[in-house]
Coordinates of C-alpha atoms and ligand atoms in Angstrom, one line a residue:
X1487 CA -130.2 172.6 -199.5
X1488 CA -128.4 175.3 -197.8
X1489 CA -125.6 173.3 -196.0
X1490 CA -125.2 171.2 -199.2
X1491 CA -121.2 171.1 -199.9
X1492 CA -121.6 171.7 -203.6
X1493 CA -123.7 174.4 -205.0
X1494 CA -126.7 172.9 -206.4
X1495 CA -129.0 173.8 -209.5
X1496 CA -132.6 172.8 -209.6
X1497 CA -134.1 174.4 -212.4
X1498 CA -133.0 175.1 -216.5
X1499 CA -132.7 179.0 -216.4
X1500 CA -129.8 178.7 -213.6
X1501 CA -128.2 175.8 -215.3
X1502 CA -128.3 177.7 -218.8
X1503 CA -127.1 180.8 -217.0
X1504 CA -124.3 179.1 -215.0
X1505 CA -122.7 177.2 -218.5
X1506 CA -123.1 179.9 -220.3
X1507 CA -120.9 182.1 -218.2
X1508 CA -118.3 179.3 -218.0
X1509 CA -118.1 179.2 -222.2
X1510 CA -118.4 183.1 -222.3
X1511 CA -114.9 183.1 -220.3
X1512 CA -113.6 180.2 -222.8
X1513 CA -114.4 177.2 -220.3
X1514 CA -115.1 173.7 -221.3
X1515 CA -118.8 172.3 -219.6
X1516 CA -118.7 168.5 -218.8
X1517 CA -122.1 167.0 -217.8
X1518 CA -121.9 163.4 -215.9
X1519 CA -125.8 162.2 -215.7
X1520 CA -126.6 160.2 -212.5
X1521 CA -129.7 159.1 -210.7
X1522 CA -127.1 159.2 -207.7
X1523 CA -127.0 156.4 -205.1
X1524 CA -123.4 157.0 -206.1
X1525 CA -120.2 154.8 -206.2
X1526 CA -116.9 155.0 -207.3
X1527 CA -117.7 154.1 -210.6
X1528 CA -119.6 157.2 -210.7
X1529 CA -116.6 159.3 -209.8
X1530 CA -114.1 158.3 -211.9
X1531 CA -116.8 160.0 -214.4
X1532 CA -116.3 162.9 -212.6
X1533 CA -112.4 162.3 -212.9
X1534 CA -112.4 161.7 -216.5
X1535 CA -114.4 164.7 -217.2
X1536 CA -112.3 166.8 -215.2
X1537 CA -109.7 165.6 -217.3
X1538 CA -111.6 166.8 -219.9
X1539 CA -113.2 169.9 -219.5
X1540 CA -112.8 173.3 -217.1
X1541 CA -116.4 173.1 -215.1
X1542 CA -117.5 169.9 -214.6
X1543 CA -121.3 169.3 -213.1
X1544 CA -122.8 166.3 -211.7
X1545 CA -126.9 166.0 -212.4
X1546 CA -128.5 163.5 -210.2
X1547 CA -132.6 162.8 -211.3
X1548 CA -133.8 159.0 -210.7
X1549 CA -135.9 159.4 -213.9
X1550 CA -139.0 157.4 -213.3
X1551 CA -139.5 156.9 -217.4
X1552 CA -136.9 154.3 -217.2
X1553 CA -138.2 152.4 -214.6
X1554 CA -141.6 149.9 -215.4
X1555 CA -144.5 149.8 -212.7
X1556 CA -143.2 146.6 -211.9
X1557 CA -139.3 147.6 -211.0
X1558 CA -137.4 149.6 -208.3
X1559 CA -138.3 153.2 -209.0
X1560 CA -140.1 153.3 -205.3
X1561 CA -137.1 151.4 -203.4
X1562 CA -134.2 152.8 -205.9
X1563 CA -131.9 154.6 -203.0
X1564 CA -132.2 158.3 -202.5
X1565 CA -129.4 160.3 -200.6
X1566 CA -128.7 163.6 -202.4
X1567 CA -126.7 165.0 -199.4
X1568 CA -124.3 161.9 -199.8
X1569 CA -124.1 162.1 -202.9
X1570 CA -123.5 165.8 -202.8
X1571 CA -120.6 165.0 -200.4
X1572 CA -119.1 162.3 -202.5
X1573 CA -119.1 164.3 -205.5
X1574 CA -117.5 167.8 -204.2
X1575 CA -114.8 165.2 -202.2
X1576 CA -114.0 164.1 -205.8
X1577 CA -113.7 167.6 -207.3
X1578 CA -117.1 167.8 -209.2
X1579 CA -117.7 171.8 -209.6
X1580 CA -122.0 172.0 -209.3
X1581 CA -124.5 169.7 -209.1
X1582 CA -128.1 169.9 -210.9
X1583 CA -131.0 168.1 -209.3
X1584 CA -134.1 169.2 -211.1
X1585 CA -137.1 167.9 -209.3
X1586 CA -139.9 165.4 -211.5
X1587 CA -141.5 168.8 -211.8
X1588 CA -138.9 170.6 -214.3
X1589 CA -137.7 167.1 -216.1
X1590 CA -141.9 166.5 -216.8
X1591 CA -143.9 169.1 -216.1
X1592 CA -147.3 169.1 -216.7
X1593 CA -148.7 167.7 -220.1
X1594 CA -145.5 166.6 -220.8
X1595 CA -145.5 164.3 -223.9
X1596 CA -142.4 163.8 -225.7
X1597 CA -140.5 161.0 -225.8
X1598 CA -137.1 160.4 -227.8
X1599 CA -136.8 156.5 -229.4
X1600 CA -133.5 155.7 -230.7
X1601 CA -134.7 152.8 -233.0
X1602 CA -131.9 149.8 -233.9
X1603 CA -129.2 149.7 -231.0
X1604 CA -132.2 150.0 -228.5
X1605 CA -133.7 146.9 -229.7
X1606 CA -132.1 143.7 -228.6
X1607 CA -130.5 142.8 -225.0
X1608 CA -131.8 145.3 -222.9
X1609 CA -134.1 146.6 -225.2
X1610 CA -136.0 143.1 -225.6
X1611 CA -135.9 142.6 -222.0
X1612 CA -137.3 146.1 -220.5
X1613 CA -138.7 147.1 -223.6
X1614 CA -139.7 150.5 -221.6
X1615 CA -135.9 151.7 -220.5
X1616 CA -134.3 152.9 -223.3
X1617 CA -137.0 155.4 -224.2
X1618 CA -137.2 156.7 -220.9
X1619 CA -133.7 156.8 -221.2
X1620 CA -133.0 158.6 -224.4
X1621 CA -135.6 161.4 -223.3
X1622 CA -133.9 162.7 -220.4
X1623 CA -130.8 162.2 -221.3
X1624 CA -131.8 164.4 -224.6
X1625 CA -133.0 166.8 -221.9
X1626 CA -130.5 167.0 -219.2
X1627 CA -128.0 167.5 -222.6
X1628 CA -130.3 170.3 -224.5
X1629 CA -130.7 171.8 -220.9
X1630 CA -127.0 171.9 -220.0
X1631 CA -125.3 172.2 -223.7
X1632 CA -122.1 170.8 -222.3
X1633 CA -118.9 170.2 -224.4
X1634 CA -118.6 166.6 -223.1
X1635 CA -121.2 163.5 -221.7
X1636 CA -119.6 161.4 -219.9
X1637 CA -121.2 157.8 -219.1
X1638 CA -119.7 154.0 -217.9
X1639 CA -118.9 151.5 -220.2
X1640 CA -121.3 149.3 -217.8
X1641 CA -124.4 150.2 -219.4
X1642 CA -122.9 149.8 -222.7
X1643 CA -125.8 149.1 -224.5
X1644 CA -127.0 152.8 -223.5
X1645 CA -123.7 154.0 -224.1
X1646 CA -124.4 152.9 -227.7
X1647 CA -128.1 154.5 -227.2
X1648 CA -126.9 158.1 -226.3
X1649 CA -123.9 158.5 -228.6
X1650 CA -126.8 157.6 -231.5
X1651 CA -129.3 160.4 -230.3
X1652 CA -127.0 163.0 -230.0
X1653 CA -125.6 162.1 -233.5
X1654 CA -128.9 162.1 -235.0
X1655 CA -130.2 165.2 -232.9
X1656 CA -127.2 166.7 -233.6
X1657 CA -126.5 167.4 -230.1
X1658 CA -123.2 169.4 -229.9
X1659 CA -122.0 167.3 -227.4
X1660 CA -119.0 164.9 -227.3
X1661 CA -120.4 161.8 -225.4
X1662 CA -117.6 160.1 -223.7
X1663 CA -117.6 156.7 -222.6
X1664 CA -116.2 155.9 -219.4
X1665 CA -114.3 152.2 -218.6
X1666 CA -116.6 150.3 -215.8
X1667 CA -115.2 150.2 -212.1
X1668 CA -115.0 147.1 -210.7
X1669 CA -115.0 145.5 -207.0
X1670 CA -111.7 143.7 -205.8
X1671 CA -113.3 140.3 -207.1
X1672 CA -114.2 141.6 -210.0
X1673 CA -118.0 142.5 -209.7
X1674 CA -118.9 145.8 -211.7
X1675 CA -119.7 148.7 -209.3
X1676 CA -123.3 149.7 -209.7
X1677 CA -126.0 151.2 -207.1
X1678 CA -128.2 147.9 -207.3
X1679 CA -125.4 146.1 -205.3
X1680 CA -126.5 147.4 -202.2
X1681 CA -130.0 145.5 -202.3
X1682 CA -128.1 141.9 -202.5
X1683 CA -127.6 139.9 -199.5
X1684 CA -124.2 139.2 -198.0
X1685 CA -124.7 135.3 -199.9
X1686 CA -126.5 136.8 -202.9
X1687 CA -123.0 139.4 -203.0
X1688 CA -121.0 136.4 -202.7
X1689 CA -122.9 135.0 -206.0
X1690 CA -122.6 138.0 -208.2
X1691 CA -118.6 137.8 -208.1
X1692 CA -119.4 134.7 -210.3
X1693 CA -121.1 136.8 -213.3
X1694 CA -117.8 138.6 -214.2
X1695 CA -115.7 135.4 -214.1
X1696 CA -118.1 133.1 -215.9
X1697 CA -118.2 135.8 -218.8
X1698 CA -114.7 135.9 -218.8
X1699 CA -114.5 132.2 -219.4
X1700 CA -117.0 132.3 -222.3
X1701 CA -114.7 135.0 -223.8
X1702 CA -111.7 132.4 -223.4
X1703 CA -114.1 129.2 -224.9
X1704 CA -115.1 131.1 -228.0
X1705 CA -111.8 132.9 -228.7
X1706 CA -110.4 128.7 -228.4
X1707 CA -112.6 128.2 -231.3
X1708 CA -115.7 127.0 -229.6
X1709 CA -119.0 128.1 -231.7
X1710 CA -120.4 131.4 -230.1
X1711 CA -123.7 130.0 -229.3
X1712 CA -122.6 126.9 -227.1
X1713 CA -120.1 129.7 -225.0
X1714 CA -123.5 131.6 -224.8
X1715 CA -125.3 128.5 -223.1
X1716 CA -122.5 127.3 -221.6
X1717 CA -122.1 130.6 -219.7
X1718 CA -126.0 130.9 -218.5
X1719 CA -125.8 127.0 -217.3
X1720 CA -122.9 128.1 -215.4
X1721 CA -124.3 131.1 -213.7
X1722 CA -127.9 128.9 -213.1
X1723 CA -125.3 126.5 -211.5
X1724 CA -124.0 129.5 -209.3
X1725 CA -126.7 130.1 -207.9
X1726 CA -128.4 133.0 -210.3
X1727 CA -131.8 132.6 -210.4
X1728 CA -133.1 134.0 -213.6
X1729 CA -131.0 134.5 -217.1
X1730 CA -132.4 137.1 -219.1
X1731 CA -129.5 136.7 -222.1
X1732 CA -125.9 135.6 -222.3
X1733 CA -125.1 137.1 -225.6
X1734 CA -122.1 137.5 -227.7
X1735 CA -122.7 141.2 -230.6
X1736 CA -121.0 142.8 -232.3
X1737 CA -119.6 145.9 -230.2
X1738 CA -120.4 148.1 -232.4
X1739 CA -124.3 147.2 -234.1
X1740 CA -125.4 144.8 -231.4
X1741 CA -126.2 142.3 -234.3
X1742 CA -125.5 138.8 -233.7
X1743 CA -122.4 137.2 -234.2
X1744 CA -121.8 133.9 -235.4
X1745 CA -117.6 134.2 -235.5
X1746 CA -115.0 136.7 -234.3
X1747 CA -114.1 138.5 -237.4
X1748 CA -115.2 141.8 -236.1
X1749 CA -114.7 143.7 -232.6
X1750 CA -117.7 141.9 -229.8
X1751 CA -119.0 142.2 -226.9
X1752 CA -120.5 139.9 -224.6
X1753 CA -123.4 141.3 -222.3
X1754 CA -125.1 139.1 -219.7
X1755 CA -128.0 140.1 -217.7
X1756 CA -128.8 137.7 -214.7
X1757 CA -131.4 137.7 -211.9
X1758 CA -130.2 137.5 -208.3
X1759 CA -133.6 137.0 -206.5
X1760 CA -135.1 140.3 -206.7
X1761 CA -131.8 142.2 -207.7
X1762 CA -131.0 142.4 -211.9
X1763 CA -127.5 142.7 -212.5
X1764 CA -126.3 143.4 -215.6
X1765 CA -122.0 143.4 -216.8
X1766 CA -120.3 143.3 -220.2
X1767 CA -117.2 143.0 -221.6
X1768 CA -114.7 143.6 -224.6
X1769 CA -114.1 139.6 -226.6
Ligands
LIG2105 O1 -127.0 155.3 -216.2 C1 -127.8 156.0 -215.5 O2 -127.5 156.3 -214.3 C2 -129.1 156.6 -216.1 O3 -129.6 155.7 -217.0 C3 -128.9 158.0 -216.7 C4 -127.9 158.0 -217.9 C5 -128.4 158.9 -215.6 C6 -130.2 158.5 -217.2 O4 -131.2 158.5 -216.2

């Protein structure tokens, strides 16, 4: 795009070349992976890896292995000159947008499962995502070696995912995970906002707080799995219409927890007509 306001990549030779000159002149690459539709949650990635690291490059690719045939891969927003915008107003350096065409090109047939932390939660209920997931994040990373990943805490579950792969893969990359933004009211940023109505909006605001009060029941000594029900009765009562888990793990294996002996999470994923929103938190 030749009026773009950030210089942007769209194939691997480029992207190699252009982070290889930066670490041949002894400066830090840090990669923040988006499939754009971009918030502020976003950028404060982009902060925290300029923090971080000397050349910092955005890649935006809505990565249709994550998506089922049945989800939002068709409707999922698209605005790369926005985004573009948003991300050189925030300091980000380059951006790489690879078209389907480089991420898959033809007879493409690789895909990277990370096996245990994929499994439950998010894993159980869109048993496709976290493969689609894993492979391009394994790409974008093997294409753009950086020193540092940096992703939100919100999708913590694939937070878990990606530091696994690159451990196992040994990826030489530091992936860095990234405190979720939140709305005044306390709603965690993310790009599937836009698609709720101004009463479904007014609804989601509940998810953050009813979570917060399961924290507060089960650290009072009420047994994990009645906070757990308690919590998806409240958000039913709310006005959610669909609970796909209310679920208290351990932060750091996902297992199950049946006390607070260890650091936990709790991860809810709740159905707002047509709109799945997803939040976590520390116990
Ligand atoms: O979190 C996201 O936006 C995506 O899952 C990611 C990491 C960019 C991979 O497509």
């Amino acid at each position: 795009m030749a009026d773009s306001p950030l210089r942007t990549l769209r194939d691997v030779a480029t992207l190699r070349a252009t982070t290889a000159a930066a670490r041949a002149k002894g400066h830090t690459v840090g990669l923040v992976p988006t499939m754009g539709a971009l918030h502020d949650g976003h950028l404060s990635l982009v902060r925290a890896a300029k923090q971080r690291c000397d050349l910092v490059i955005a890649s935006l690719f809505v990565n249709p292995k994550q998506f089922a045939p049945n989800e939002d891969f068709g409707r999922y927003p698209r605005d790369e000159a926005g985004d573009a915008a948003m991300l050189a107003q925030a300091g980000c350096d380059l951006l790489y947008a690879p078209g389907a065409e480089i991420m898959y090109p033809e007879g493409f047939a690789t895909t990277v499962e990370v096996t245990d932390v994929s499994r439950p939660l998010e894993g159980e209920s869109r048993p496709h995502f976290f493969g689609g997931v894993a492979t391009v994040v394994t790409k974008l990373l093997l294409q753009c070696l950086p020193d540092c990943g940096f992703f939100g805490e919100k999708d913590y579950q694939q937070l878990l995912v990606i530091k696994k792969l690159a451990r196992d893969l040994d990826i030489p990359t530091e992936i860095v995970g990234c405190p979720t933004m939140r709305e005044s009211d306390g709603l965690a940023m993310s790009s599937r906002n836009a698609y709720l109505s101004p009463e479904e909006r007014r609804i989601a605001a509940r998810l953050n707080l009813v979570l917060h009060d399961a924290i507060k029941e089960a650290r009072a000594g009420e047994a994990i799995a009645e906070a757990e029900a308690e919590a998806a009765r409240h958000l039913l009562a709310a006005g959610f219409s669909r609970i796909d888990y209310v679920a208290m793990r351990d932060a750091e294996t996902l297992a199950p927890i049946s006390a607070l002996s260890r650091p936990a999470r709790i991860f809810a994923a709740a159905w707002l007509g047509k709109t799945r929103l997803i939040d976590n938190m520390e116990v």
